[in-house]
């Protein structure tokens, strides 16, 4: 499977790209917005392409052409306002879905956020972000794509353990970014998580086993 990673320069996205680059069965193409990011990936022998989620659906589709799956791990970042959150986390995600449908990519893995599906659990200070994630996820569920939506808890930078907890609803918790990336890669061709959405936290179950238990 050739995987198109949107948000490849993000902290989770970079790890997903590196894992797919080293993978024995999958290959990867990284989507980035800046020339220096493109060159950094290319220097490591990783295929990369320039495209912008604030550009057109056709531009994203052209960048993804020839791939079999999309991982959406992009985000506007914590230093931007609600306008960028709408343009990237919501409209950018929907453009990626439209691009996938346009060129016949069926598999779509979305990195969302913990409890995005439950309005009553949204933190007050992050509501615009949660609104964007909620409706992007809802658009994906209502699309014709073979989706998986992963909703990780608070992200930590420490080394992953490979042990997680997954369920439709979990209590608040956290998880290393490395384990989120591992879960994304494992989910790509795990039939048990096709057309499913789940919360993801650190736990005591191997990732492959946890995904099979959903």
PDB file of C-alpha atoms in Angstrom:
ATOM      1  CA  UNK A   1       0.000   0.000   0.000  1.00  0.00           C
ATOM      2  CA  UNK A   2       1.350   3.439  -0.930  1.00  0.00           C
ATOM      3  CA  UNK A   3       0.284   5.883   1.780  1.00  0.00           C
ATOM      4  CA  UNK A   4      -0.129   9.625   1.280  1.00  0.00           C
ATOM      5  CA  UNK A   5       0.548  11.394   4.589  1.00  0.00           C
ATOM      6  CA  UNK A   6      -1.048  14.823   4.980  1.00  0.00           C
ATOM      7  CA  UNK A   7       0.523  16.741   7.846  1.00  0.00           C
ATOM      8  CA  UNK A   8       3.800  14.911   7.298  1.00  0.00           C
ATOM      9  CA  UNK A   9       5.852  17.627   8.978  1.00  0.00           C
ATOM     10  CA  UNK A  10       3.855  17.495  12.227  1.00  0.00           C
ATOM     11  CA  UNK A  11       5.147  15.679  15.276  1.00  0.00           C
ATOM     12  CA  UNK A  12       2.929  12.625  14.742  1.00  0.00           C
ATOM     13  CA  UNK A  13       3.106  12.881  10.950  1.00  0.00           C
ATOM     14  CA  UNK A  14       6.899  12.744  10.865  1.00  0.00           C
ATOM     15  CA  UNK A  15       6.884   9.542  12.897  1.00  0.00           C
ATOM     16  CA  UNK A  16       4.221   7.993  10.643  1.00  0.00           C
ATOM     17  CA  UNK A  17       6.301   8.851   7.573  1.00  0.00           C
ATOM     18  CA  UNK A  18       9.475   7.381   9.075  1.00  0.00           C
ATOM     19  CA  UNK A  19       7.678   4.175  10.106  1.00  0.00           C
ATOM     20  CA  UNK A  20       6.135   3.750   6.665  1.00  0.00           C
ATOM     21  CA  UNK A  21       9.489   4.470   4.997  1.00  0.00           C
ATOM     22  CA  UNK A  22      11.012   1.602   6.995  1.00  0.00           C
ATOM     23  CA  UNK A  23       7.972  -0.680   6.542  1.00  0.00           C
ATOM     24  CA  UNK A  24       8.395  -4.011   4.768  1.00  0.00           C
ATOM     25  CA  UNK A  25       5.011  -3.841   3.007  1.00  0.00           C
ATOM     26  CA  UNK A  26       4.002  -0.191   2.696  1.00  0.00           C
ATOM     27  CA  UNK A  27       5.581   2.827   1.009  1.00  0.00           C
ATOM     28  CA  UNK A  28       4.984   6.504   1.672  1.00  0.00           C
ATOM     29  CA  UNK A  29       4.649   9.918   0.051  1.00  0.00           C
ATOM     30  CA  UNK A  30       4.826  12.913   2.377  1.00  0.00           C
ATOM     31  CA  UNK A  31       2.777  16.046   1.699  1.00  0.00           C
ATOM     32  CA  UNK A  32       4.375  19.269   2.965  1.00  0.00           C
ATOM     33  CA  UNK A  33       3.815  23.005   2.460  1.00  0.00           C
ATOM     34  CA  UNK A  34       7.399  24.325   2.395  1.00  0.00           C
ATOM     35  CA  UNK A  35      10.370  23.677   0.130  1.00  0.00           C
ATOM     36  CA  UNK A  36      12.756  23.161   3.062  1.00  0.00           C
ATOM     37  CA  UNK A  37      10.442  20.475   4.484  1.00  0.00           C
ATOM     38  CA  UNK A  38      10.363  18.778   1.084  1.00  0.00           C
ATOM     39  CA  UNK A  39      14.137  18.784   0.865  1.00  0.00           C
ATOM     40  CA  UNK A  40      14.511  17.439   4.421  1.00  0.00           C
ATOM     41  CA  UNK A  41      12.418  14.382   3.537  1.00  0.00           C
ATOM     42  CA  UNK A  42      14.131  13.897   0.194  1.00  0.00           C
ATOM     43  CA  UNK A  43      17.539  13.934   1.874  1.00  0.00           C
ATOM     44  CA  UNK A  44      16.382  10.891   3.851  1.00  0.00           C
ATOM     45  CA  UNK A  45      15.290   9.156   0.656  1.00  0.00           C
ATOM     46  CA  UNK A  46      11.593   9.765   1.328  1.00  0.00           C
ATOM     47  CA  UNK A  47       9.273  10.742  -1.508  1.00  0.00           C
ATOM     48  CA  UNK A  48       7.652  14.113  -0.822  1.00  0.00           C
ATOM     49  CA  UNK A  49       5.422  16.587  -2.633  1.00  0.00           C
ATOM     50  CA  UNK A  50       4.445  20.223  -2.148  1.00  0.00           C
ATOM     51  CA  UNK A  51       0.757  20.946  -1.634  1.00  0.00           C
ATOM     52  CA  UNK A  52      -1.379  23.083   0.671  1.00  0.00           C
ATOM     53  CA  UNK A  53      -4.665  22.281   2.388  1.00  0.00           C
ATOM     54  CA  UNK A  54      -5.701  25.869   1.721  1.00  0.00           C
ATOM     55  CA  UNK A  55      -5.229  25.218  -1.995  1.00  0.00           C
ATOM     56  CA  UNK A  56      -7.688  23.472  -4.286  1.00  0.00           C
ATOM     57  CA  UNK A  57      -9.074  19.938  -4.212  1.00  0.00           C
ATOM     58  CA  UNK A  58      -7.478  19.387  -7.624  1.00  0.00           C
ATOM     59  CA  UNK A  59      -4.037  20.318  -6.269  1.00  0.00           C
ATOM     60  CA  UNK A  60      -4.376  17.866  -3.382  1.00  0.00           C
ATOM     61  CA  UNK A  61      -5.690  15.174  -5.738  1.00  0.00           C
ATOM     62  CA  UNK A  62      -2.746  15.676  -8.092  1.00  0.00           C
ATOM     63  CA  UNK A  63      -0.306  15.395  -5.185  1.00  0.00           C
ATOM     64  CA  UNK A  64      -1.937  12.144  -3.994  1.00  0.00           C
ATOM     65  CA  UNK A  65      -2.276  10.516  -7.420  1.00  0.00           C
ATOM     66  CA  UNK A  66      -0.935   6.956  -7.471  1.00  0.00           C
ATOM     67  CA  UNK A  67      -1.410   6.377  -3.732  1.00  0.00           C
ATOM     68  CA  UNK A  68      -3.709   3.750  -2.176  1.00  0.00           C
ATOM     69  CA  UNK A  69      -4.483   5.336   1.202  1.00  0.00           C
ATOM     70  CA  UNK A  70      -4.475   8.706   2.935  1.00  0.00           C
ATOM     71  CA  UNK A  71      -3.453   9.469   6.505  1.00  0.00           C
ATOM     72  CA  UNK A  72      -4.722  12.884   7.619  1.00  0.00           C
ATOM     73  CA  UNK A  73      -2.568  14.080  10.506  1.00  0.00           C
ATOM     74  CA  UNK A  74      -2.570  17.796   9.745  1.00  0.00           C
ATOM     75  CA  UNK A  75      -3.469  20.558  12.170  1.00  0.00           C
ATOM     76  CA  UNK A  76      -3.404  24.321  12.185  1.00  0.00           C
ATOM     77  CA  UNK A  77      -1.358  24.296  15.397  1.00  0.00           C
ATOM     78  CA  UNK A  78      -1.890  25.838  18.814  1.00  0.00           C
ATOM     79  CA  UNK A  79      -0.714  29.332  17.854  1.00  0.00           C
ATOM     80  CA  UNK A  80      -3.323  30.107  15.210  1.00  0.00           C
ATOM     81  CA  UNK A  81      -6.829  31.456  15.584  1.00  0.00           C
ATOM     82  CA  UNK A  82     -10.211  29.830  14.940  1.00  0.00           C
ATOM     83  CA  UNK A  83     -10.061  30.989  11.299  1.00  0.00           C
ATOM     84  CA  UNK A  84      -7.062  28.752  10.518  1.00  0.00           C
ATOM     85  CA  UNK A  85      -8.642  25.937  12.518  1.00  0.00           C
ATOM     86  CA  UNK A  86     -11.653  26.085  10.195  1.00  0.00           C
ATOM     87  CA  UNK A  87      -9.529  26.339   7.054  1.00  0.00           C
ATOM     88  CA  UNK A  88      -7.143  23.480   7.895  1.00  0.00           C
ATOM     89  CA  UNK A  89      -8.722  21.126  10.430  1.00  0.00           C
ATOM     90  CA  UNK A  90     -12.203  21.238   8.883  1.00  0.00           C
ATOM     91  CA  UNK A  91     -12.157  22.475   5.292  1.00  0.00           C
ATOM     92  CA  UNK A  92      -8.679  21.061   4.628  1.00  0.00           C
ATOM     93  CA  UNK A  93      -9.801  17.655   5.875  1.00  0.00           C
ATOM     94  CA  UNK A  94     -12.933  17.756   3.707  1.00  0.00           C
ATOM     95  CA  UNK A  95     -10.840  18.769   0.674  1.00  0.00           C
ATOM     96  CA  UNK A  96      -8.617  15.742   1.320  1.00  0.00           C
ATOM     97  CA  UNK A  97     -11.709  13.502   1.373  1.00  0.00           C
ATOM     98  CA  UNK A  98     -12.954  15.035  -1.873  1.00  0.00           C
ATOM     99  CA  UNK A  99      -9.518  14.566  -3.429  1.00  0.00           C
ATOM    100  CA  UNK A 100      -9.502  10.908  -2.358  1.00  0.00           C
ATOM    101  CA  UNK A 101     -12.904  10.338  -3.942  1.00  0.00           C
ATOM    102  CA  UNK A 102     -11.856  12.192  -7.096  1.00  0.00           C
ATOM    103  CA  UNK A 103      -8.880   9.909  -7.792  1.00  0.00           C
ATOM    104  CA  UNK A 104     -10.291   6.661  -6.388  1.00  0.00           C
ATOM    105  CA  UNK A 105      -8.414   6.374  -3.095  1.00  0.00           C
ATOM    106  CA  UNK A 106     -10.707   4.429  -0.766  1.00  0.00           C
ATOM    107  CA  UNK A 107      -8.751   4.040   2.489  1.00  0.00           C
ATOM    108  CA  UNK A 108      -8.669   7.104   4.756  1.00  0.00           C
ATOM    109  CA  UNK A 109      -7.249   7.229   8.290  1.00  0.00           C
ATOM    110  CA  UNK A 110      -8.135  10.376  10.222  1.00  0.00           C
ATOM    111  CA  UNK A 111      -6.242  11.546  13.300  1.00  0.00           C
ATOM    112  CA  UNK A 112      -8.899  13.329  15.330  1.00  0.00           C
ATOM    113  CA  UNK A 113      -8.911  14.210  19.022  1.00  0.00           C
ATOM    114  CA  UNK A 114     -10.164  12.598  22.225  1.00  0.00           C
ATOM    115  CA  UNK A 115     -13.964  12.725  22.606  1.00  0.00           C
ATOM    116  CA  UNK A 116     -14.479  14.838  19.479  1.00  0.00           C
ATOM    117  CA  UNK A 117     -17.758  12.940  19.027  1.00  0.00           C
ATOM    118  CA  UNK A 118     -19.178  14.026  22.421  1.00  0.00           C
ATOM    119  CA  UNK A 119     -19.906  17.750  22.665  1.00  0.00           C
ATOM    120  CA  UNK A 120     -20.423  17.650  26.426  1.00  0.00           C
ATOM    121  CA  UNK A 121     -16.782  16.606  26.915  1.00  0.00           C
ATOM    122  CA  UNK A 122     -15.153  19.412  24.919  1.00  0.00           C
ATOM    123  CA  UNK A 123     -12.754  21.658  26.883  1.00  0.00           C
ATOM    124  CA  UNK A 124     -13.982  25.258  26.881  1.00  0.00           C
ATOM    125  CA  UNK A 125     -10.656  26.735  25.755  1.00  0.00           C
ATOM    126  CA  UNK A 126     -10.425  24.432  22.703  1.00  0.00           C
ATOM    127  CA  UNK A 127     -13.989  24.508  21.456  1.00  0.00           C
ATOM    128  CA  UNK A 128     -13.267  25.849  17.916  1.00  0.00           C
ATOM    129  CA  UNK A 129     -10.722  23.057  17.430  1.00  0.00           C
ATOM    130  CA  UNK A 130     -13.176  20.436  18.691  1.00  0.00           C
ATOM    131  CA  UNK A 131     -15.946  21.805  16.467  1.00  0.00           C
ATOM    132  CA  UNK A 132     -13.652  21.508  13.438  1.00  0.00           C
ATOM    133  CA  UNK A 133     -12.638  17.951  14.342  1.00  0.00           C
ATOM    134  CA  UNK A 134     -16.211  16.913  15.120  1.00  0.00           C
ATOM    135  CA  UNK A 135     -17.583  17.988  11.763  1.00  0.00           C
ATOM    136  CA  UNK A 136     -14.583  16.748   9.775  1.00  0.00           C
ATOM    137  CA  UNK A 137     -15.081  13.342  11.388  1.00  0.00           C
ATOM    138  CA  UNK A 138     -18.791  13.472  10.684  1.00  0.00           C
ATOM    139  CA  UNK A 139     -18.151  14.309   7.012  1.00  0.00           C
ATOM    140  CA  UNK A 140     -15.758  11.367   6.779  1.00  0.00           C
ATOM    141  CA  UNK A 141     -18.271   8.963   8.329  1.00  0.00           C
ATOM    142  CA  UNK A 142     -20.913  10.137   5.855  1.00  0.00           C
ATOM    143  CA  UNK A 143     -18.569   9.854   2.866  1.00  0.00           C
ATOM    144  CA  UNK A 144     -18.207   6.728   0.792  1.00  0.00           C
ATOM    145  CA  UNK A 145     -14.636   6.229   1.998  1.00  0.00           C
ATOM    146  CA  UNK A 146     -13.336   3.277   3.986  1.00  0.00           C
ATOM    147  CA  UNK A 147     -12.428   5.322   7.037  1.00  0.00           C
ATOM    148  CA  UNK A 148     -10.832   4.812  10.430  1.00  0.00           C
ATOM    149  CA  UNK A 149     -10.983   7.702  12.912  1.00  0.00           C
ATOM    150  CA  UNK A 150      -8.428   7.634  15.727  1.00  0.00           C
ATOM    151  CA  UNK A 151      -9.064   9.987  18.662  1.00  0.00           C
ATOM    152  CA  UNK A 152      -5.920  10.127  20.836  1.00  0.00           C
ATOM    153  CA  UNK A 153      -5.752  11.670  24.291  1.00  0.00           C
ATOM    154  CA  UNK A 154      -3.238  14.270  25.418  1.00  0.00           C
ATOM    155  CA  UNK A 155      -0.045  13.787  23.417  1.00  0.00           C
ATOM    156  CA  UNK A 156       3.282  13.179  25.131  1.00  0.00           C
ATOM    157  CA  UNK A 157       6.754  13.324  23.597  1.00  0.00           C
ATOM    158  CA  UNK A 158       8.271  10.431  25.539  1.00  0.00           C
ATOM    159  CA  UNK A 159       9.160   7.095  23.964  1.00  0.00           C
ATOM    160  CA  UNK A 160       6.228   4.840  23.137  1.00  0.00           C
ATOM    161  CA  UNK A 161       5.546   1.561  24.914  1.00  0.00           C
ATOM    162  CA  UNK A 162       3.513  -0.154  22.189  1.00  0.00           C
ATOM    163  CA  UNK A 163       0.764  -0.700  24.778  1.00  0.00           C
ATOM    164  CA  UNK A 164      -2.587   1.067  24.425  1.00  0.00           C
ATOM    165  CA  UNK A 165      -6.256   1.121  25.382  1.00  0.00           C
ATOM    166  CA  UNK A 166      -8.897   1.619  22.687  1.00  0.00           C
ATOM    167  CA  UNK A 167     -12.678   1.996  22.960  1.00  0.00           C
ATOM    168  CA  UNK A 168     -15.486   4.132  21.599  1.00  0.00           C
ATOM    169  CA  UNK A 169     -15.422   6.101  24.864  1.00  0.00           C
ATOM    170  CA  UNK A 170     -12.525   6.374  27.311  1.00  0.00           C
ATOM    171  CA  UNK A 171     -11.876   8.543  30.342  1.00  0.00           C
ATOM    172  CA  UNK A 172      -9.398  11.336  29.852  1.00  0.00           C
ATOM    173  CA  UNK A 173      -5.782  10.220  29.565  1.00  0.00           C
ATOM    174  CA  UNK A 174      -2.625  10.604  27.503  1.00  0.00           C
ATOM    175  CA  UNK A 175      -0.408   8.732  25.066  1.00  0.00           C
ATOM    176  CA  UNK A 176       3.067   9.150  23.533  1.00  0.00           C
ATOM    177  CA  UNK A 177       3.031  10.459  19.977  1.00  0.00           C
ATOM    178  CA  UNK A 178       5.101   7.437  18.941  1.00  0.00           C
ATOM    179  CA  UNK A 179       2.282   5.090  19.986  1.00  0.00           C
ATOM    180  CA  UNK A 180      -0.259   7.185  18.064  1.00  0.00           C
ATOM    181  CA  UNK A 181       1.928   6.851  14.969  1.00  0.00           C
ATOM    182  CA  UNK A 182       2.277   3.097  15.490  1.00  0.00           C
ATOM    183  CA  UNK A 183      -1.496   2.774  15.833  1.00  0.00           C
ATOM    184  CA  UNK A 184      -2.055   4.700  12.590  1.00  0.00           C
ATOM    185  CA  UNK A 185       0.327   2.447  10.678  1.00  0.00           C
ATOM    186  CA  UNK A 186      -1.170  -0.705  12.214  1.00  0.00           C
ATOM    187  CA  UNK A 187      -4.707   0.484  11.426  1.00  0.00           C
ATOM    188  CA  UNK A 188      -4.039   1.020   7.717  1.00  0.00           C
ATOM    189  CA  UNK A 189      -4.728  -2.564   6.709  1.00  0.00           C
ATOM    190  CA  UNK A 190      -6.485  -3.930   9.801  1.00  0.00           C
ATOM    191  CA  UNK A 191      -9.998  -4.894   8.577  1.00  0.00           C
ATOM    192  CA  UNK A 192     -11.387  -4.833  12.112  1.00  0.00           C
ATOM    193  CA  UNK A 193     -11.066  -1.036  12.257  1.00  0.00           C
ATOM    194  CA  UNK A 194     -12.544  -0.336   8.828  1.00  0.00           C
ATOM    195  CA  UNK A 195     -15.437   2.146   9.193  1.00  0.00           C
ATOM    196  CA  UNK A 196     -14.812   2.548  12.926  1.00  0.00           C
ATOM    197  CA  UNK A 197     -13.902   5.436  15.237  1.00  0.00           C
ATOM    198  CA  UNK A 198     -12.316   5.116  18.671  1.00  0.00           C
ATOM    199  CA  UNK A 199     -10.562   6.897  21.531  1.00  0.00           C
ATOM    200  CA  UNK A 200      -6.911   5.958  22.087  1.00  0.00           C
ATOM    201  CA  UNK A 201      -4.854   6.132  25.304  1.00  0.00           C
ATOM    202  CA  UNK A 202      -1.845   4.463  26.828  1.00  0.00           C
ATOM    203  CA  UNK A 203      -2.792   1.104  28.305  1.00  0.00           C
ATOM    204  CA  UNK A 204      -1.650  -2.472  28.732  1.00  0.00           C
ATOM    205  CA  UNK A 205      -2.598  -4.120  25.430  1.00  0.00           C
ATOM    206  CA  UNK A 206      -0.372  -4.539  22.358  1.00  0.00           C
ATOM    207  CA  UNK A 207      -1.555  -2.243  19.548  1.00  0.00           C
ATOM    208  CA  UNK A 208      -2.354  -5.032  17.072  1.00  0.00           C
ATOM    209  CA  UNK A 209      -4.315  -6.956  19.684  1.00  0.00           C
ATOM    210  CA  UNK A 210      -6.159  -3.837  20.836  1.00  0.00           C
ATOM    211  CA  UNK A 211      -7.310  -3.003  17.311  1.00  0.00           C
ATOM    212  CA  UNK A 212      -8.552  -6.538  16.761  1.00  0.00           C
ATOM    213  CA  UNK A 213     -10.624  -6.270  19.956  1.00  0.00           C
ATOM    214  CA  UNK A 214     -12.728  -3.279  18.877  1.00  0.00           C
TER     215      UNK A 214
END
